[in-house]
Coordinates of C-alpha atoms in Angstrom, one line a residue:
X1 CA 14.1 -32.3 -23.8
X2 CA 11.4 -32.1 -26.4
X3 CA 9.2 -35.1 -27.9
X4 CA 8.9 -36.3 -31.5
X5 CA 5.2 -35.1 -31.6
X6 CA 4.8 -38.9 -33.2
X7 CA 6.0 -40.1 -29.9
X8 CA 3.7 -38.0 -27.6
X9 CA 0.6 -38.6 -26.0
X10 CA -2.0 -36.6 -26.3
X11 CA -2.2 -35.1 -23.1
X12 CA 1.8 -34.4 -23.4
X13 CA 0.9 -33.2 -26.9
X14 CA -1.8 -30.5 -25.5
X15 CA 0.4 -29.3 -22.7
X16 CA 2.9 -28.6 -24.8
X17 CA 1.1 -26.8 -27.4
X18 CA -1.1 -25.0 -24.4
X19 CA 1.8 -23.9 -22.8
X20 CA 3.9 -22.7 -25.6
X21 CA 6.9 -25.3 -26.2
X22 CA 6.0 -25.7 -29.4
X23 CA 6.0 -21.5 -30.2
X24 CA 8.9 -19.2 -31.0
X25 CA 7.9 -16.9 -28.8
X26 CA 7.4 -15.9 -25.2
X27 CA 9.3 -16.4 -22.2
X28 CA 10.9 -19.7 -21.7
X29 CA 11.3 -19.8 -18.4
X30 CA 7.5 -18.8 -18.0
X31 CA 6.6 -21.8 -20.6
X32 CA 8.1 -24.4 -18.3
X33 CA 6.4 -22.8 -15.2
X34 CA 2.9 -22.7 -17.0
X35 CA 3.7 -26.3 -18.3
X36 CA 4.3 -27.7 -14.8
X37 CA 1.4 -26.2 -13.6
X38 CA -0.9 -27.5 -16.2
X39 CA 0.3 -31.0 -15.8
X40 CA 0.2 -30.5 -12.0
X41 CA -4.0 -29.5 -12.5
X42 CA -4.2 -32.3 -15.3
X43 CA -2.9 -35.1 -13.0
X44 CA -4.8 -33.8 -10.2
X45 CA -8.0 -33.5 -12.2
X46 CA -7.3 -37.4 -13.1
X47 CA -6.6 -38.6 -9.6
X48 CA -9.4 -37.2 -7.8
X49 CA -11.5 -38.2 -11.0
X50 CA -13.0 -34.6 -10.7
X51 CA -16.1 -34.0 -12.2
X52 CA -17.4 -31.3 -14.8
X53 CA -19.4 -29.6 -13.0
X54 CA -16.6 -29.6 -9.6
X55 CA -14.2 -27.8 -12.2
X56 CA -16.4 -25.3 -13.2
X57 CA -17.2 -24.3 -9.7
X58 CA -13.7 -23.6 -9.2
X59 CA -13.4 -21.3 -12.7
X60 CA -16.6 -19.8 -11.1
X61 CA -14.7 -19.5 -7.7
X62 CA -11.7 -17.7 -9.4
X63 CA -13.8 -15.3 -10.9
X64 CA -15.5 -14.4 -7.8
X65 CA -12.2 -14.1 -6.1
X66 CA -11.2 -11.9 -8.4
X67 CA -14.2 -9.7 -8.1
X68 CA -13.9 -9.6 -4.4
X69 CA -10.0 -8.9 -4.7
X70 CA -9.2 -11.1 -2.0
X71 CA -6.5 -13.3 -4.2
X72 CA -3.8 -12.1 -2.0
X73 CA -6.1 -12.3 1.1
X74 CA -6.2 -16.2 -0.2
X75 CA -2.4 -16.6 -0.4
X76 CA -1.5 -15.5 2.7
X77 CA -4.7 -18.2 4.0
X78 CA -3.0 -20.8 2.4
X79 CA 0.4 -20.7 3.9
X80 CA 2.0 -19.6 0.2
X81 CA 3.2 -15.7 1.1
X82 CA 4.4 -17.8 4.2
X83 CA 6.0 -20.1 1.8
X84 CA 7.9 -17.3 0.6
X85 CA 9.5 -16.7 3.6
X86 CA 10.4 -20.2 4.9
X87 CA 12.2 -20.4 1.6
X88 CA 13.9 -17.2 2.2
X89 CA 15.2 -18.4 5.4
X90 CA 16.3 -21.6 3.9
X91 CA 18.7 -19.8 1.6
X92 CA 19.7 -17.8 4.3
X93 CA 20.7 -20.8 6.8
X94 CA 22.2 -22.6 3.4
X95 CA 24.5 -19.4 2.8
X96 CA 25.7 -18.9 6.4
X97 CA 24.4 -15.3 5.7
X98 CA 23.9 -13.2 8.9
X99 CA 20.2 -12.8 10.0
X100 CA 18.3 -10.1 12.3
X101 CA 14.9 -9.6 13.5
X102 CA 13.1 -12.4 11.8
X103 CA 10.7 -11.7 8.5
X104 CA 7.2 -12.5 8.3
X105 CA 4.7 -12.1 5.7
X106 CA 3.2 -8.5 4.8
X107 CA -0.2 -9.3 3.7
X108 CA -2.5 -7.0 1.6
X109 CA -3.4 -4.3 3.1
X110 CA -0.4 -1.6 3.1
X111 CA -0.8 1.5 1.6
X112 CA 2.3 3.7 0.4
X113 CA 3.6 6.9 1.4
X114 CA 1.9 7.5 4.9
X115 CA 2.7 10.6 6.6
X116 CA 6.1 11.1 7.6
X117 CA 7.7 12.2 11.0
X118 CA 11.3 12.6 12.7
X119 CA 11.1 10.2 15.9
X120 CA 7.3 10.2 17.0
X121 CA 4.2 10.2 15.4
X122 CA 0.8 10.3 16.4
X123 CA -1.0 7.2 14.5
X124 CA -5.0 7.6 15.4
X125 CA -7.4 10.2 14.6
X126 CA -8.6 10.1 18.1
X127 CA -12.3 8.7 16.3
X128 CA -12.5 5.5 18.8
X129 CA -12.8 5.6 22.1
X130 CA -10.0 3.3 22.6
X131 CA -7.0 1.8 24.8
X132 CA -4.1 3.9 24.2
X133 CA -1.0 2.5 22.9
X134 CA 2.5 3.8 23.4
X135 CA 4.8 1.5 20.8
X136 CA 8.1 2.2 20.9
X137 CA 12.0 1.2 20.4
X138 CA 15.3 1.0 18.3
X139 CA 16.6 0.0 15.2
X140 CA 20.2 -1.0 15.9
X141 CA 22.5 -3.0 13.5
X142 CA 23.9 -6.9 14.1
X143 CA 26.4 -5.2 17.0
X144 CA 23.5 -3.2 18.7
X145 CA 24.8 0.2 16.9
X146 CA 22.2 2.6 16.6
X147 CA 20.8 2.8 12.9
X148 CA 20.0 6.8 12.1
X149 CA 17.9 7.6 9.2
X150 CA 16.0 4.5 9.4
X151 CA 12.5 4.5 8.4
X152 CA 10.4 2.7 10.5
X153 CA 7.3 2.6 8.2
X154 CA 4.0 1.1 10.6
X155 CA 0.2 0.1 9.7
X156 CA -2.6 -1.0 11.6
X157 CA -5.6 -2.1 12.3
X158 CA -8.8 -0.5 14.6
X159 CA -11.1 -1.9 17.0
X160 CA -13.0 -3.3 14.9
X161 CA -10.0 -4.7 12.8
X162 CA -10.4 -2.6 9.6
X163 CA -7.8 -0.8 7.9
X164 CA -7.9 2.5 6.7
X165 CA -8.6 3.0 2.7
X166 CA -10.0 -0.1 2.8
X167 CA -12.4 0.7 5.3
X168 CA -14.1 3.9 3.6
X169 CA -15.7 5.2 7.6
X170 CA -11.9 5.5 8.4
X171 CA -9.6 8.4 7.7
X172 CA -7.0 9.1 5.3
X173 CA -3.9 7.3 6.8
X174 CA -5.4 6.4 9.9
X175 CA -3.7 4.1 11.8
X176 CA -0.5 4.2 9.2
X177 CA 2.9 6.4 10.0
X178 CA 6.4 5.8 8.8
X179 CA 8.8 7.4 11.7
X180 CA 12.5 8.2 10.7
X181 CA 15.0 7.5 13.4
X182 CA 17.5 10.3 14.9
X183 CA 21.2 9.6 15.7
X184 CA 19.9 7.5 18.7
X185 CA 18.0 4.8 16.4
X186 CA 14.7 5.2 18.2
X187 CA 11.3 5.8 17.4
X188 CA 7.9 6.2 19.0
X189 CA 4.5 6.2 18.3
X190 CA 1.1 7.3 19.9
X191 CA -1.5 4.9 18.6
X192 CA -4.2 2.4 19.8
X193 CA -4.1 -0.7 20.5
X194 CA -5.2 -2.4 17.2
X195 CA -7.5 -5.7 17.6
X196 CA -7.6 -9.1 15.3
X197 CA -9.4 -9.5 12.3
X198 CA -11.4 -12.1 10.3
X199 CA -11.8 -12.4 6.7
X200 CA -14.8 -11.4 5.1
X201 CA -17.5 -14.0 6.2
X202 CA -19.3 -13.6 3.0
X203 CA -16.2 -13.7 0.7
X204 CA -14.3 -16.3 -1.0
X205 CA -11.6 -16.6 1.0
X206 CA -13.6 -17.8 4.0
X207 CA -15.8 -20.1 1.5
X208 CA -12.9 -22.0 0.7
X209 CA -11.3 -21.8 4.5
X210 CA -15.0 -22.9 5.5
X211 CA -15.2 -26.0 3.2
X212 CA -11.1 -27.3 4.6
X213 CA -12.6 -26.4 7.9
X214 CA -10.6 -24.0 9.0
X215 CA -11.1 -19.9 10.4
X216 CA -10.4 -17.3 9.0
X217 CA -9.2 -15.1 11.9
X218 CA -5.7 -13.4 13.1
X219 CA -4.5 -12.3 16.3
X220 CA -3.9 -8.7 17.0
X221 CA -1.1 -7.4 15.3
X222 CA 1.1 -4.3 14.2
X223 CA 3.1 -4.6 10.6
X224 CA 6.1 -3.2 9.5
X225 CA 8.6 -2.1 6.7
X226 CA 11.9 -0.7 7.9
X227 CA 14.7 0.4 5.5
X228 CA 18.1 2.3 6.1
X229 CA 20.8 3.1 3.4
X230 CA 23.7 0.2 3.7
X231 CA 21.0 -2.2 5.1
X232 CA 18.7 -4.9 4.1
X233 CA 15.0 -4.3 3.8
X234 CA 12.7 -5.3 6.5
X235 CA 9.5 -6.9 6.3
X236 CA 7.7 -8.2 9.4
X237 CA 5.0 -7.8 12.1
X238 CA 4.4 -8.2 15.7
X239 CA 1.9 -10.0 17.3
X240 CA 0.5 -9.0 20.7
X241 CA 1.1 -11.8 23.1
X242 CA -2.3 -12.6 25.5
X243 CA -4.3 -12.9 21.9
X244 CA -6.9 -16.0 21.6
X245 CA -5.0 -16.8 18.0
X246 CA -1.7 -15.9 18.8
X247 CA -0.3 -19.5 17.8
X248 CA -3.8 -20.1 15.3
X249 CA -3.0 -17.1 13.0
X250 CA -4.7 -18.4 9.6
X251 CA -2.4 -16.6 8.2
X252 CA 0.7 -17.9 9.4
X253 CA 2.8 -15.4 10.4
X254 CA 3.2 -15.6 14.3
X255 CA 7.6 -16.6 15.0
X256 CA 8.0 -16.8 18.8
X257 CA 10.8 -13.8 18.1
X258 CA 8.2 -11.2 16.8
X259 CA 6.1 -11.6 20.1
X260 CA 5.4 -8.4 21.7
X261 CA 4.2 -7.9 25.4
X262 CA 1.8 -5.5 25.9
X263 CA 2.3 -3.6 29.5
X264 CA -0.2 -1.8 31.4
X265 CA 1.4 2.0 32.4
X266 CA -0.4 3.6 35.4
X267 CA 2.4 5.8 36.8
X268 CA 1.0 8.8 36.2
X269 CA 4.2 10.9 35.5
X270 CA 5.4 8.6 32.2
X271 CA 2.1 9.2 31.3
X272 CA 2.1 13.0 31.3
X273 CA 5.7 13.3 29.8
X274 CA 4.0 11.0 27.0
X275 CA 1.0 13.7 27.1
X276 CA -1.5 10.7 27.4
X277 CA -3.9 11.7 30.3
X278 CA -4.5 8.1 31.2
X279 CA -3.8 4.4 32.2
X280 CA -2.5 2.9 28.7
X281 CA -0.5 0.5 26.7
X282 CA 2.8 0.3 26.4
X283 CA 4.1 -2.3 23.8
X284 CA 8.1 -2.2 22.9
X285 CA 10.2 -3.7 20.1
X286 CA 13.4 -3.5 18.7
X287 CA 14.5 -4.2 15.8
X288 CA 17.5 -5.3 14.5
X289 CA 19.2 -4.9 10.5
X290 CA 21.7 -6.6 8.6
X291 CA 24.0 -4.9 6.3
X292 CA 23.1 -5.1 2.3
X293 CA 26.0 -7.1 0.2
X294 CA 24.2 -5.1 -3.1
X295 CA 21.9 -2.1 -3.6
X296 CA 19.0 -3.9 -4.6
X297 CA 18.5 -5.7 -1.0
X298 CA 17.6 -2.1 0.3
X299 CA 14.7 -2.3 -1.4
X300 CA 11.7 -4.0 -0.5
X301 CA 10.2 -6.7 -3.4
X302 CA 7.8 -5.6 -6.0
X303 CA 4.4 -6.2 -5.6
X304 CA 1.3 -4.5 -6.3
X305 CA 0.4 -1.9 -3.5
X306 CA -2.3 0.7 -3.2
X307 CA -0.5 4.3 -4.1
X308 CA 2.9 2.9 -5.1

């Protein structure tokens, strides 16, 4: 309810103006958000008593965050894209609504509209000289049915845990496929095995994980999208089980569930009807979907991605 302006205090008098109450225009439901916030950052400002020249370093730390274009890079390091989830589950467990293969966050490095393959792809360039990785499995429904059509849609990182756009000495769509499943609901890849990363040690991100004494590093990991007509959207990622951070993710997004095993092949003869000439990995996950109750739950949420 809105204040006699006679009756307000001047802080409650600014936030209101500053955040639009007061104006015809705009959204409302944006106004109260922006009006929370601000009273959020006023009250904090007043309990820590913090200091000119501590506020302007963090105006100054925005901008350079922006710069950088590590913002999302920073929410995942916070726990908020995690957040997201957890708060997605909660509605889930508070409707009774039927869950599959758990979510977990997607972070900011897809790219849209990798190549495009019935069943298999091949996923490397064949650049690094690296452990070969053969990830495969199905998507099935709630009953185990096999899902046909589905598009498993998979990116990566290298050796050196870069991804490819946003690591210029890589090809085009290295390291990402998207693999549509036949009538049996499988797909397979030929790939390497991918290693953790770090955040940028000279960027913002790390700065601020630096100063709350934290890393900035993530265990070894494959993400994914996968979609079918009549289903729900997909959005999740496997870690590879044996990593140093597997439970110290900084960003949060290890579930026991989405742990994968990688498994060293040496029989010769899977190897050769794989066409891999040598000893590799084998890593396998299936994945399970739950049917849509409306159209828009096919889809996966909007966000700004590179090429979409």
């Amino acid at each position: 309810m809105s204040k006699n302006p006679a009756h307000q205090s001047e802080l409650e008098t600014l936030l209101a103006i500053s955040s639009g109450l007061n104006a015809d225009g705009g959204n409302d439901r944006f106004k109260n958000i922006m009006h929370q916030l601000l009273s959020d950052l006023c009250q904090t400002i007043k309990k820590f008593d913090i200091t000119d020249e501590e506020f302007w370093v963090a105006v100054n730390y925005l901008n350079e965050l922006g710069e950088r274009k590590e913002a999302a890079l920073l929410a995942a390091g916070l726990g908020l894209e995690h957040y997201l989830d957890m708060r997605a589950d909660e509605k889930e467990a508070a409707a009774g609504t039927d869950v599959g293969t758990p979510r977990t966050i997607e972070g900011p490095l897809y790219v849209a509209n990798a190549p495009l393959s019935d069943g298999f792809a091949r996923m490397d360039d064949g650049s690094e000289n690296a452990e070969t990785m053969w990830l495969h499995g199905s998507v099935t429904d709630l009953d185990g049915k096999p899902v046909a059509g589905a598009i498993v849609d998979i990116w990566h990182a290298n050796t050196l845990g870069g991804y490819s756009f946003f690591d210029p000495s890589q090809s085009e769509y290295n390291l990402r496929r998207r693999v549509k499943t036949g009538a049996d609901g499988r797909y397979a890849v030929r790939s390497i095995v991918p290693c953790g990363y770090g955040c940028p040690p000279d960027g913002p991100t790390q700065k601020l994980l630096t100063g709350l004494g934290r890393h900035g590093n993530r265990p070894a990991h494959v993400h994914f999208f996968v979609s079918a007509p009549g289903f729900k959207h997909l959005t999740t990622q496997i870690n590879l089980n044996g990593d140093q951070y597997l439970w110290d993710d900084f960003a949060f997004a290890t579930r026991e569930e989405l742990i994968a095993d990688p498994v060293k092949i040496t029989d010769a003869t899977l190897a050769r009807e794989r066409d891999i000439n040598a000893p590799h990995t084998e890593v396998s996950f299936n994945f399970s979907l739950v049917k849509a109750a409306e159209n828009t739950e096919e889809l996966r949420g909007k966000r700004s991605r590179v090429k979409e």
